[in-house]
Amino acid sequence: MTAPKTPGWLDWCAAPSTPDFRLPPGAVDAHCHVFGPQAEFPFAPERKYTPCDAGKDRLFALRDHLGVSRNVIVQATCHGADNAAMVDAVRAAGGRARGVATVRPDIGDAQLRELDAAGVRGVRFNFVKRLVDASPREDLAAIARKIAPLGWHVVLYFEAADLPELAGFFGTLPVPLVIDHMGRPDVTKPVDGPEFGRFLEFAGRHDVWVKVSCPERLTVTGPPAYSDVVPFARRVVEAFPDRVLWGTDWPHPNLEHHMPDDGLLVDHVPRIADTPERQRKLLVDNPMRLYWPGETA
Ligand code: 0GY
């Protein structure tokens, strides 16, 4: 028996357009997920949503359609701390994917080494309240200490309004930090305003990488231009050209208003990274340094 999808669930775009923008060779989609398939990889009992299936074969088909070379597959909350679907996808990609896991604080060194051998390079700490139950900071600090010797990083997902309260804790983590979706700015506020200013200051002070992803999730004005998100992403790309990452966020969990055409998300890239050099860093050099160090694209 498989569980039905959350009411109103929007499925991923089955026929994405071919992008006008040609991704440079070696481009990395540094933020995407797999969901199930549920019959093979059941969702976690504690999940906050039940998505459609979005398995590795569909992800790899999208990768090839868009002209992406490699993926970073981030554990989605619907799978809890059972990383089986993500690890299966990373292994099946034959070196063309890395993974970011969710783990519990009691995870053993042998399990961590097994994840590392499979291609996992980080763990995700999620502070978005609609997605997870509370995560005690001492648990997260214990996880960070365990992963540090492996050279992994922590991916942080939080709402912009929560950064002031979280920043002190983030500053204690002994590993590089990777921030999802630019820290989810409220794009109706000014890009020069105090809230985004605090984010930029945080990103400038620490060993931080920023994903300039998810215009479809942050926008109020909507597709296809996502024009309200562009100034925020451009500001980050210009401020931190060597520490920005890009990703599709396929299969786009929990969108309520529209499901993006992933081809148009690729066409968004030149609007936020407006020179070939900035594009190469964002799409190839930076993610290769973080996830495939020492390898050429
Ligand atoms: C994203 C965003 C979301 C969900 C998850 O793991 C997840 O469930 O990341 C969201 O609902 O904002 O990055 O996919």
PDB file of C-alpha atoms and ligand atoms in Angstrom:
ATOM      1  CA  MET A   1       0.000   0.000   0.000  1.00  0.00           C
ATOM      2  CA  THR A   2       1.393   3.366  -0.949  1.00  0.00           C
ATOM      3  CA  ALA A   3       0.250   6.568   0.755  1.00  0.00           C
ATOM      4  CA  PRO A   4      -1.672   9.124  -1.345  1.00  0.00           C
ATOM      5  CA  LYS A   5      -0.067  12.448  -2.194  1.00  0.00           C
ATOM      6  CA  THR A   6      -0.685  15.468   0.012  1.00  0.00           C
ATOM      7  CA  PRO A   7      -3.873  17.192  -1.268  1.00  0.00           C
ATOM      8  CA  GLY A   8      -3.049  19.904  -3.806  1.00  0.00           C
ATOM      9  CA  TRP A   9       0.408  18.449  -4.459  1.00  0.00           C
ATOM     10  CA  LEU A  10       1.954  19.781  -7.678  1.00  0.00           C
ATOM     11  CA  ASP A  11       3.893  17.191  -9.678  1.00  0.00           C
ATOM     12  CA  TRP A  12       7.134  18.043 -11.480  1.00  0.00           C
ATOM     13  CA  CYS A  13       6.951  19.328 -15.052  1.00  0.00           C
ATOM     14  CA  ALA A  14       6.786  16.278 -17.321  1.00  0.00           C
ATOM     15  CA  ALA A  15       7.903  18.060 -20.507  1.00  0.00           C
ATOM     16  CA  PRO A  16      10.398  20.818 -19.655  1.00  0.00           C
ATOM     17  CA  SER A  17      11.406  23.093 -22.506  1.00  0.00           C
ATOM     18  CA  THR A  18      14.854  22.989 -24.045  1.00  0.00           C
ATOM     19  CA  PRO A  19      16.719  25.931 -22.517  1.00  0.00           C
ATOM     20  CA  ASP A  20      17.898  28.770 -24.758  1.00  0.00           C
ATOM     21  CA  PHE A  21      20.890  29.199 -22.462  1.00  0.00           C
ATOM     22  CA  ARG A  22      23.484  26.508 -23.085  1.00  0.00           C
ATOM     23  CA  LEU A  23      25.018  25.402 -19.840  1.00  0.00           C
ATOM     24  CA  PRO A  24      28.841  25.289 -19.951  1.00  0.00           C
ATOM     25  CA  PRO A  25      30.394  21.821 -20.149  1.00  0.00           C
ATOM     26  CA  GLY A  26      30.645  20.311 -16.683  1.00  0.00           C
ATOM     27  CA  ALA A  27      27.715  22.247 -15.184  1.00  0.00           C
ATOM     28  CA  VAL A  28      26.507  20.978 -11.806  1.00  0.00           C
ATOM     29  CA  ASP A  29      22.932  21.027 -10.524  1.00  0.00           C
ATOM     30  CA  ALA A  30      23.945  21.432  -6.879  1.00  0.00           C
ATOM     31  CA  HIS A  31      20.483  21.168  -5.343  1.00  0.00           C
ATOM     32  CA  CYS A  32      17.974  18.514  -6.315  1.00  0.00           C
ATOM     33  CA  HIS A  33      16.180  15.637  -4.627  1.00  0.00           C
ATOM     34  CA  VAL A  34      14.752  12.196  -5.284  1.00  0.00           C
ATOM     35  CA  PHE A  35      11.387  11.071  -3.897  1.00  0.00           C
ATOM     36  CA  GLY A  36      11.079   7.300  -3.720  1.00  0.00           C
ATOM     37  CA  PRO A  37       9.728   5.745  -5.811  1.00  0.00           C
ATOM     38  CA  GLN A  38       7.569   5.088  -2.776  1.00  0.00           C
ATOM     39  CA  ALA A  39       7.014   1.389  -3.523  1.00  0.00           C
ATOM     40  CA  GLU A  40      10.786   0.843  -3.416  1.00  0.00           C
ATOM     41  CA  PHE A  41      11.850   3.503  -0.920  1.00  0.00           C
ATOM     42  CA  PRO A  42       8.968   4.221   1.489  1.00  0.00           C
ATOM     43  CA  PHE A  43       8.593   7.720   2.884  1.00  0.00           C
ATOM     44  CA  ALA A  44       9.364   8.393   6.552  1.00  0.00           C
ATOM     45  CA  PRO A  45       6.515   8.105   9.071  1.00  0.00           C
ATOM     46  CA  GLU A  46       7.414  11.525  10.557  1.00  0.00           C
ATOM     47  CA  ARG A  47       7.252  13.334   7.165  1.00  0.00           C
ATOM     48  CA  LYS A  48       5.267  16.549   6.801  1.00  0.00           C
ATOM     49  CA  TYR A  49       4.161  15.867   3.220  1.00  0.00           C
ATOM     50  CA  THR A  50       3.694  12.952   0.853  1.00  0.00           C
ATOM     51  CA  PRO A  51       4.998  13.833  -2.613  1.00  0.00           C
ATOM     52  CA  CYS A  52       4.622  12.246  -6.012  1.00  0.00           C
ATOM     53  CA  ASP A  53       7.291   9.772  -7.013  1.00  0.00           C
ATOM     54  CA  ALA A  54      10.409  11.369  -8.451  1.00  0.00           C
ATOM     55  CA  GLY A  55      13.017   8.675  -8.735  1.00  0.00           C
ATOM     56  CA  LYS A  56      16.570   8.654 -10.011  1.00  0.00           C
ATOM     57  CA  ASP A  57      15.721   7.703 -13.592  1.00  0.00           C
ATOM     58  CA  ARG A  58      13.597  10.823 -13.979  1.00  0.00           C
ATOM     59  CA  LEU A  59      16.316  12.941 -12.387  1.00  0.00           C
ATOM     60  CA  PHE A  60      18.944  11.574 -14.752  1.00  0.00           C
ATOM     61  CA  ALA A  61      16.640  12.152 -17.736  1.00  0.00           C
ATOM     62  CA  LEU A  62      16.204  15.780 -16.675  1.00  0.00           C
ATOM     63  CA  ARG A  63      19.971  16.128 -16.169  1.00  0.00           C
ATOM     64  CA  ASP A  64      20.606  15.001 -19.734  1.00  0.00           C
ATOM     65  CA  HIS A  65      17.780  17.091 -21.191  1.00  0.00           C
ATOM     66  CA  LEU A  66      19.022  20.308 -19.563  1.00  0.00           C
ATOM     67  CA  GLY A  67      22.694  19.717 -20.408  1.00  0.00           C
ATOM     68  CA  VAL A  68      23.720  19.296 -16.781  1.00  0.00           C
ATOM     69  CA  SER A  69      26.788  17.102 -16.189  1.00  0.00           C
ATOM     70  CA  ARG A  70      26.485  16.295 -12.495  1.00  0.00           C
ATOM     71  CA  ASN A  71      24.016  16.464  -9.611  1.00  0.00           C
ATOM     72  CA  VAL A  72      24.196  17.048  -5.893  1.00  0.00           C
ATOM     73  CA  ILE A  73      21.257  15.118  -4.460  1.00  0.00           C
ATOM     74  CA  VAL A  74      20.059  16.532  -1.162  1.00  0.00           C
ATOM     75  CA  GLN A  75      18.129  14.310   1.218  1.00  0.00           C
ATOM     76  CA  ALA A  76      14.495  15.474   1.305  1.00  0.00           C
ATOM     77  CA  THR A  77      12.585  15.606   4.579  1.00  0.00           C
ATOM     78  CA  CYS A  78       9.932  13.207   3.287  1.00  0.00           C
ATOM     79  CA  HIS A  79      12.574  10.470   3.649  1.00  0.00           C
ATOM     80  CA  GLY A  80      13.613  11.565   7.151  1.00  0.00           C
ATOM     81  CA  ALA A  81      16.998  10.125   8.136  1.00  0.00           C
ATOM     82  CA  ASP A  82      16.612   7.097   5.840  1.00  0.00           C
ATOM     83  CA  ASN A  83      19.073   7.992   3.113  1.00  0.00           C
ATOM     84  CA  ALA A  84      18.485   4.834   1.026  1.00  0.00           C
ATOM     85  CA  ALA A  85      16.800   6.486  -1.983  1.00  0.00           C
ATOM     86  CA  MET A  86      19.370   9.297  -2.141  1.00  0.00           C
ATOM     87  CA  VAL A  87      22.328   6.928  -1.745  1.00  0.00           C
ATOM     88  CA  ASP A  88      20.902   4.554  -4.356  1.00  0.00           C
ATOM     89  CA  ALA A  89      20.642   7.479  -6.786  1.00  0.00           C
ATOM     90  CA  VAL A  90      24.158   8.735  -6.047  1.00  0.00           C
ATOM     91  CA  ARG A  91      25.611   5.254  -6.534  1.00  0.00           C
ATOM     92  CA  ALA A  92      23.672   4.745  -9.762  1.00  0.00           C
ATOM     93  CA  ALA A  93      25.048   7.989 -11.174  1.00  0.00           C
ATOM     94  CA  GLY A  94      28.506   6.416 -11.403  1.00  0.00           C
ATOM     95  CA  GLY A  95      30.543   9.339 -10.076  1.00  0.00           C
ATOM     96  CA  ARG A  96      28.294  11.981 -11.617  1.00  0.00           C
ATOM     97  CA  ALA A  97      26.441  12.686  -8.364  1.00  0.00           C
ATOM     98  CA  ARG A  98      27.259  13.534  -4.792  1.00  0.00           C
ATOM     99  CA  GLY A  99      24.882  13.368  -1.848  1.00  0.00           C
ATOM    100  CA  VAL A 100      23.907  15.396   1.194  1.00  0.00           C
ATOM    101  CA  ALA A 101      22.413  13.229   3.943  1.00  0.00           C
ATOM    102  CA  THR A 102      20.252  13.620   7.013  1.00  0.00           C
ATOM    103  CA  VAL A 103      21.699  11.754   9.972  1.00  0.00           C
ATOM    104  CA  ARG A 104      20.938  11.284  13.641  1.00  0.00           C
ATOM    105  CA  PRO A 105      23.446  12.266  16.335  1.00  0.00           C
ATOM    106  CA  ASP A 106      24.086   8.640  17.318  1.00  0.00           C
ATOM    107  CA  ILE A 107      25.337   7.698  13.835  1.00  0.00           C
ATOM    108  CA  GLY A 108      28.521   5.625  14.026  1.00  0.00           C
ATOM    109  CA  ASP A 109      31.825   6.257  12.293  1.00  0.00           C
ATOM    110  CA  ALA A 110      31.436   3.119  10.189  1.00  0.00           C
ATOM    111  CA  GLN A 111      28.053   4.324   8.877  1.00  0.00           C
ATOM    112  CA  LEU A 112      29.514   7.727   8.093  1.00  0.00           C
ATOM    113  CA  ARG A 113      32.404   6.135   6.219  1.00  0.00           C
ATOM    114  CA  GLU A 114      29.932   4.029   4.252  1.00  0.00           C
ATOM    115  CA  LEU A 115      28.005   7.155   3.253  1.00  0.00           C
ATOM    116  CA  ASP A 116      31.282   8.838   2.331  1.00  0.00           C
ATOM    117  CA  ALA A 117      32.266   5.901   0.131  1.00  0.00           C
ATOM    118  CA  ALA A 118      28.888   6.124  -1.600  1.00  0.00           C
ATOM    119  CA  GLY A 119      29.519   9.793  -2.454  1.00  0.00           C
ATOM    120  CA  VAL A 120      27.939  11.736   0.411  1.00  0.00           C
ATOM    121  CA  ARG A 121      29.826  14.930   1.227  1.00  0.00           C
ATOM    122  CA  GLY A 122      27.603  16.735   3.704  1.00  0.00           C
ATOM    123  CA  VAL A 123      24.634  16.695   6.034  1.00  0.00           C
ATOM    124  CA  ARG A 124      21.621  18.980   6.018  1.00  0.00           C
ATOM    125  CA  PHE A 125      20.342  20.849   9.060  1.00  0.00           C
ATOM    126  CA  ASN A 126      16.789  22.019   8.443  1.00  0.00           C
ATOM    127  CA  PHE A 127      15.290  24.814  10.539  1.00  0.00           C
ATOM    128  CA  VAL A 128      12.170  25.415   8.440  1.00  0.00           C
ATOM    129  CA  LYS A 129       9.406  24.738  10.931  1.00  0.00           C
ATOM    130  CA  ARG A 130       6.808  23.476   8.451  1.00  0.00           C
ATOM    131  CA  LEU A 131       9.257  20.729   7.376  1.00  0.00           C
ATOM    132  CA  VAL A 132      10.770  19.309  10.542  1.00  0.00           C
ATOM    133  CA  ASP A 133      10.205  18.890  14.246  1.00  0.00           C
ATOM    134  CA  ALA A 134      12.622  20.767  16.480  1.00  0.00           C
ATOM    135  CA  SER A 135      16.279  19.736  16.240  1.00  0.00           C
ATOM    136  CA  PRO A 136      18.153  20.268  19.511  1.00  0.00           C
ATOM    137  CA  ARG A 137      21.320  22.238  18.900  1.00  0.00           C
ATOM    138  CA  GLU A 138      23.450  19.891  20.969  1.00  0.00           C
ATOM    139  CA  ASP A 139      22.429  17.079  18.602  1.00  0.00           C
ATOM    140  CA  LEU A 140      23.380  19.135  15.566  1.00  0.00           C
ATOM    141  CA  ALA A 141      26.666  20.195  17.147  1.00  0.00           C
ATOM    142  CA  ALA A 142      27.450  16.517  17.847  1.00  0.00           C
ATOM    143  CA  ILE A 143      26.761  15.639  14.206  1.00  0.00           C
ATOM    144  CA  ALA A 144      28.966  18.501  13.004  1.00  0.00           C
ATOM    145  CA  ARG A 145      31.831  17.281  15.184  1.00  0.00           C
ATOM    146  CA  LYS A 146      31.459  13.746  13.783  1.00  0.00           C
ATOM    147  CA  ILE A 147      31.501  14.808  10.134  1.00  0.00           C
ATOM    148  CA  ALA A 148      34.337  17.344  10.411  1.00  0.00           C
ATOM    149  CA  PRO A 149      37.152  14.741  10.085  1.00  0.00           C
ATOM    150  CA  LEU A 150      35.606  13.527   6.818  1.00  0.00           C
ATOM    151  CA  GLY A 151      35.945  16.989   5.273  1.00  0.00           C
ATOM    152  CA  TRP A 152      32.157  17.258   4.897  1.00  0.00           C
ATOM    153  CA  HIS A 153      30.077  20.407   5.219  1.00  0.00           C
ATOM    154  CA  VAL A 154      26.677  21.302   6.655  1.00  0.00           C
ATOM    155  CA  VAL A 155      23.860  22.473   4.386  1.00  0.00           C
ATOM    156  CA  LEU A 156      21.608  24.922   6.232  1.00  0.00           C
ATOM    157  CA  TYR A 157      17.972  25.514   5.381  1.00  0.00           C
ATOM    158  CA  PHE A 158      16.284  28.342   7.274  1.00  0.00           C
ATOM    159  CA  GLU A 159      13.956  31.307   6.833  1.00  0.00           C
ATOM    160  CA  ALA A 160      15.516  34.793   6.597  1.00  0.00           C
ATOM    161  CA  ALA A 161      13.629  36.018   9.658  1.00  0.00           C
ATOM    162  CA  ASP A 162      15.273  33.299  11.766  1.00  0.00           C
ATOM    163  CA  LEU A 163      18.898  34.119  10.869  1.00  0.00           C
ATOM    164  CA  PRO A 164      19.518  36.572  13.747  1.00  0.00           C
ATOM    165  CA  GLU A 165      18.572  33.889  16.244  1.00  0.00           C
ATOM    166  CA  LEU A 166      20.529  31.131  14.482  1.00  0.00           C
ATOM    167  CA  ALA A 167      23.664  32.977  13.365  1.00  0.00           C
ATOM    168  CA  GLY A 168      25.544  32.543  16.648  1.00  0.00           C
ATOM    169  CA  PHE A 169      25.005  28.787  16.583  1.00  0.00           C
ATOM    170  CA  PHE A 170      25.987  28.550  12.917  1.00  0.00           C
ATOM    171  CA  GLY A 171      29.218  30.378  13.737  1.00  0.00           C
ATOM    172  CA  THR A 172      30.206  27.602  16.166  1.00  0.00           C
ATOM    173  CA  LEU A 173      29.958  24.794  13.594  1.00  0.00           C
ATOM    174  CA  PRO A 174      33.470  23.499  12.800  1.00  0.00           C
ATOM    175  CA  VAL A 175      32.810  22.824   9.108  1.00  0.00           C
ATOM    176  CA  PRO A 176      32.048  24.837   5.958  1.00  0.00           C
ATOM    177  CA  LEU A 177      28.413  25.973   5.672  1.00  0.00           C
ATOM    178  CA  VAL A 178      26.280  25.843   2.534  1.00  0.00           C
ATOM    179  CA  ILE A 179      23.105  27.914   2.620  1.00  0.00           C
ATOM    180  CA  ASP A 180      20.038  26.851   0.699  1.00  0.00           C
ATOM    181  CA  HIS A 181      18.136  29.310  -1.473  1.00  0.00           C
ATOM    182  CA  MET A 182      20.021  32.452  -0.344  1.00  0.00           C
ATOM    183  CA  GLY A 183      18.620  32.024   3.151  1.00  0.00           C
ATOM    184  CA  ARG A 184      15.088  32.478   1.772  1.00  0.00           C
ATOM    185  CA  PRO A 185      14.957  36.282   1.559  1.00  0.00           C
ATOM    186  CA  ASP A 186      11.636  38.070   1.591  1.00  0.00           C
ATOM    187  CA  VAL A 187      11.968  39.521  -1.911  1.00  0.00           C
ATOM    188  CA  THR A 188       9.254  42.110  -1.288  1.00  0.00           C
ATOM    189  CA  LYS A 189      11.775  43.833   0.986  1.00  0.00           C
ATOM    190  CA  PRO A 190      14.581  45.960  -0.474  1.00  0.00           C
ATOM    191  CA  VAL A 191      17.738  44.186  -1.567  1.00  0.00           C
ATOM    192  CA  ASP A 192      19.652  46.993   0.215  1.00  0.00           C
ATOM    193  CA  GLY A 193      17.542  46.636   3.361  1.00  0.00           C
ATOM    194  CA  PRO A 194      18.668  45.437   6.801  1.00  0.00           C
ATOM    195  CA  GLU A 195      17.352  41.866   6.483  1.00  0.00           C
ATOM    196  CA  PHE A 196      19.271  40.945   3.347  1.00  0.00           C
ATOM    197  CA  GLY A 197      22.165  43.062   4.611  1.00  0.00           C
ATOM    198  CA  ARG A 198      22.389  40.793   7.658  1.00  0.00           C
ATOM    199  CA  PHE A 199      22.462  37.764   5.410  1.00  0.00           C
ATOM    200  CA  LEU A 200      25.245  39.191   3.236  1.00  0.00           C
ATOM    201  CA  GLU A 201      27.226  40.113   6.307  1.00  0.00           C
ATOM    202  CA  PHE A 202      26.862  36.572   7.673  1.00  0.00           C
ATOM    203  CA  ALA A 203      27.880  35.058   4.362  1.00  0.00           C
ATOM    204  CA  GLY A 204      30.916  37.317   4.194  1.00  0.00           C
ATOM    205  CA  ARG A 205      32.124  36.569   7.701  1.00  0.00           C
ATOM    206  CA  HIS A 206      32.138  32.779   7.732  1.00  0.00           C
ATOM    207  CA  ASP A 207      33.219  29.852   5.592  1.00  0.00           C
ATOM    208  CA  VAL A 208      29.929  30.032   3.743  1.00  0.00           C
ATOM    209  CA  TRP A 209      28.742  28.955   0.319  1.00  0.00           C
ATOM    210  CA  VAL A 210      25.380  30.206  -0.966  1.00  0.00           C
ATOM    211  CA  LYS A 211      22.969  28.503  -3.343  1.00  0.00           C
ATOM    212  CA  VAL A 212      21.366  31.134  -5.569  1.00  0.00           C
ATOM    213  CA  SER A 213      18.546  28.689  -6.212  1.00  0.00           C
ATOM    214  CA  CYS A 214      14.764  28.605  -6.084  1.00  0.00           C
ATOM    215  CA  PRO A 215      13.484  31.745  -7.814  1.00  0.00           C
ATOM    216  CA  GLU A 216      10.235  29.776  -8.202  1.00  0.00           C
ATOM    217  CA  ARG A 217       9.973  29.378  -4.429  1.00  0.00           C
ATOM    218  CA  LEU A 218      10.965  32.919  -3.472  1.00  0.00           C
ATOM    219  CA  THR A 219       9.117  34.901  -6.130  1.00  0.00           C
ATOM    220  CA  VAL A 220       5.983  36.928  -5.572  1.00  0.00           C
ATOM    221  CA  THR A 221       5.794  38.422  -9.078  1.00  0.00           C
ATOM    222  CA  GLY A 222       6.035  34.920 -10.577  1.00  0.00           C
ATOM    223  CA  PRO A 223       7.320  33.131 -13.679  1.00  0.00           C
ATOM    224  CA  PRO A 224       8.803  33.182 -16.220  1.00  0.00           C
ATOM    225  CA  ALA A 225      11.005  36.201 -15.360  1.00  0.00           C
ATOM    226  CA  TYR A 226      11.103  35.853 -11.570  1.00  0.00           C
ATOM    227  CA  SER A 227      12.142  39.506 -11.779  1.00  0.00           C
ATOM    228  CA  ASP A 228      11.739  40.194  -8.059  1.00  0.00           C
ATOM    229  CA  VAL A 229      14.285  37.497  -7.168  1.00  0.00           C
ATOM    230  CA  VAL A 230      16.911  38.569  -9.730  1.00  0.00           C
ATOM    231  CA  PRO A 231      18.437  41.516  -7.774  1.00  0.00           C
ATOM    232  CA  PHE A 232      18.930  39.322  -4.707  1.00  0.00           C
ATOM    233  CA  ALA A 233      20.661  36.552  -6.627  1.00  0.00           C
ATOM    234  CA  ARG A 234      22.782  38.999  -8.626  1.00  0.00           C
ATOM    235  CA  ARG A 235      23.918  40.690  -5.443  1.00  0.00           C
ATOM    236  CA  VAL A 236      25.093  37.359  -4.005  1.00  0.00           C
ATOM    237  CA  VAL A 237      26.810  36.275  -7.229  1.00  0.00           C
ATOM    238  CA  GLU A 238      28.648  39.614  -7.437  1.00  0.00           C
ATOM    239  CA  ALA A 239      29.613  39.648  -3.752  1.00  0.00           C
ATOM    240  CA  PHE A 240      30.783  36.026  -3.524  1.00  0.00           C
ATOM    241  CA  PRO A 241      31.623  34.856  -7.063  1.00  0.00           C
ATOM    242  CA  ASP A 242      33.797  32.010  -5.784  1.00  0.00           C
ATOM    243  CA  ARG A 243      31.313  30.666  -3.215  1.00  0.00           C
ATOM    244  CA  VAL A 244      28.010  30.523  -5.069  1.00  0.00           C
ATOM    245  CA  LEU A 245      26.247  27.395  -6.302  1.00  0.00           C
ATOM    246  CA  TRP A 246      23.218  26.859  -8.530  1.00  0.00           C
ATOM    247  CA  GLY A 247      20.565  24.137  -8.524  1.00  0.00           C
ATOM    248  CA  THR A 248      17.168  23.342  -9.977  1.00  0.00           C
ATOM    249  CA  ASP A 249      15.556  22.088  -6.741  1.00  0.00           C
ATOM    250  CA  TRP A 250      13.828  19.431  -8.881  1.00  0.00           C
ATOM    251  CA  PRO A 251      11.269  17.922  -8.143  1.00  0.00           C
ATOM    252  CA  HIS A 252      10.280  21.149  -6.356  1.00  0.00           C
ATOM    253  CA  PRO A 253       8.535  19.997  -3.166  1.00  0.00           C
ATOM    254  CA  ASN A 254       5.676  21.938  -1.621  1.00  0.00           C
ATOM    255  CA  LEU A 255       5.085  24.523  -4.314  1.00  0.00           C
ATOM    256  CA  GLU A 256       1.552  25.852  -4.054  1.00  0.00           C
ATOM    257  CA  HIS A 257       1.081  28.235  -6.962  1.00  0.00           C
ATOM    258  CA  HIS A 258       3.002  26.989  -9.971  1.00  0.00           C
ATOM    259  CA  MET A 259       5.339  24.217 -11.004  1.00  0.00           C
ATOM    260  CA  PRO A 260       8.322  25.619 -12.888  1.00  0.00           C
ATOM    261  CA  ASP A 261       9.441  24.533 -16.315  1.00  0.00           C
ATOM    262  CA  ASP A 262      12.984  23.396 -15.512  1.00  0.00           C
ATOM    263  CA  GLY A 263      14.180  24.603 -18.921  1.00  0.00           C
ATOM    264  CA  LEU A 264      13.158  28.140 -17.921  1.00  0.00           C
ATOM    265  CA  LEU A 265      15.062  27.772 -14.654  1.00  0.00           C
ATOM    266  CA  VAL A 266      18.200  27.220 -16.741  1.00  0.00           C
ATOM    267  CA  ASP A 267      17.348  30.340 -18.740  1.00  0.00           C
ATOM    268  CA  HIS A 268      17.258  32.228 -15.435  1.00  0.00           C
ATOM    269  CA  VAL A 269      21.017  31.664 -14.945  1.00  0.00           C
ATOM    270  CA  PRO A 270      22.350  34.385 -17.285  1.00  0.00           C
ATOM    271  CA  ARG A 271      20.081  36.915 -15.591  1.00  0.00           C
ATOM    272  CA  ILE A 272      21.774  36.346 -12.249  1.00  0.00           C
ATOM    273  CA  ALA A 273      25.307  35.597 -13.510  1.00  0.00           C
ATOM    274  CA  ASP A 274      25.830  37.925 -16.422  1.00  0.00           C
ATOM    275  CA  THR A 275      29.321  37.107 -17.684  1.00  0.00           C
ATOM    276  CA  PRO A 276      30.799  33.830 -18.924  1.00  0.00           C
ATOM    277  CA  GLU A 277      33.310  33.951 -16.069  1.00  0.00           C
ATOM    278  CA  ARG A 278      30.628  34.337 -13.393  1.00  0.00           C
ATOM    279  CA  GLN A 279      28.625  31.554 -15.050  1.00  0.00           C
ATOM    280  CA  ARG A 280      31.590  29.205 -15.151  1.00  0.00           C
ATOM    281  CA  LYS A 281      32.359  29.777 -11.485  1.00  0.00           C
ATOM    282  CA  LEU A 282      28.716  29.375 -10.424  1.00  0.00           C
ATOM    283  CA  LEU A 283      27.977  26.319 -12.505  1.00  0.00           C
ATOM    284  CA  VAL A 284      31.281  24.459 -12.767  1.00  0.00           C
ATOM    285  CA  ASP A 285      34.312  25.676 -10.811  1.00  0.00           C
ATOM    286  CA  ASN A 286      32.669  26.255  -7.428  1.00  0.00           C
ATOM    287  CA  PRO A 287      30.624  23.047  -7.176  1.00  0.00           C
ATOM    288  CA  MET A 288      33.555  21.023  -8.509  1.00  0.00           C
ATOM    289  CA  ARG A 289      35.802  22.470  -5.783  1.00  0.00           C
ATOM    290  CA  LEU A 290      33.287  21.654  -3.075  1.00  0.00           C
ATOM    291  CA  TYR A 291      32.034  18.257  -4.241  1.00  0.00           C
ATOM    292  CA  TRP A 292      34.690  16.848  -6.605  1.00  0.00           C
ATOM    293  CA  PRO A 293      37.937  18.430  -5.365  1.00  0.00           C
ATOM    294  CA  GLY A 294      40.920  17.513  -7.469  1.00  0.00           C
ATOM    295  CA  GLU A 295      38.768  16.319 -10.398  1.00  0.00           C
ATOM    296  CA  THR A 296      38.395  18.188 -13.651  1.00  0.00           C
ATOM    297  CA  ALA A 297      34.900  18.855 -14.961  1.00  0.00           C
TER     298      ALA A 297
HETATM  299  C1  0GY B   1      13.739  22.375  -0.995  1.00  0.00           C
HETATM  300  C2  0GY B   1      12.673  23.030  -0.244  1.00  0.00           C
HETATM  301  C3  0GY B   1      11.690  22.471   0.499  1.00  0.00           C
HETATM  302  C4  0GY B   1      11.628  21.121   0.973  1.00  0.00           C
HETATM  303  C5  0GY B   1      12.671  20.348   1.294  1.00  0.00           C
HETATM  304  O1  0GY B   1      13.626  18.459   2.180  1.00  0.00           O
HETATM  305  C6  0GY B   1      12.576  19.028   1.926  1.00  0.00           C
HETATM  306  O2  0GY B   1      11.471  18.559   2.180  1.00  0.00           O
HETATM  307  O3  0GY B   1      13.900  20.745   1.092  1.00  0.00           O
HETATM  308  C7  0GY B   1      10.564  23.325   0.929  1.00  0.00           C
HETATM  309  O4  0GY B   1       9.468  22.816   1.158  1.00  0.00           O
HETATM  310  O5  0GY B   1      10.781  24.573   1.022  1.00  0.00           O
HETATM  311  O6  0GY B   1      14.890  22.768  -0.940  1.00  0.00           O
HETATM  312  O7  0GY B   1      13.444  21.410  -1.664  1.00  0.00           O
END
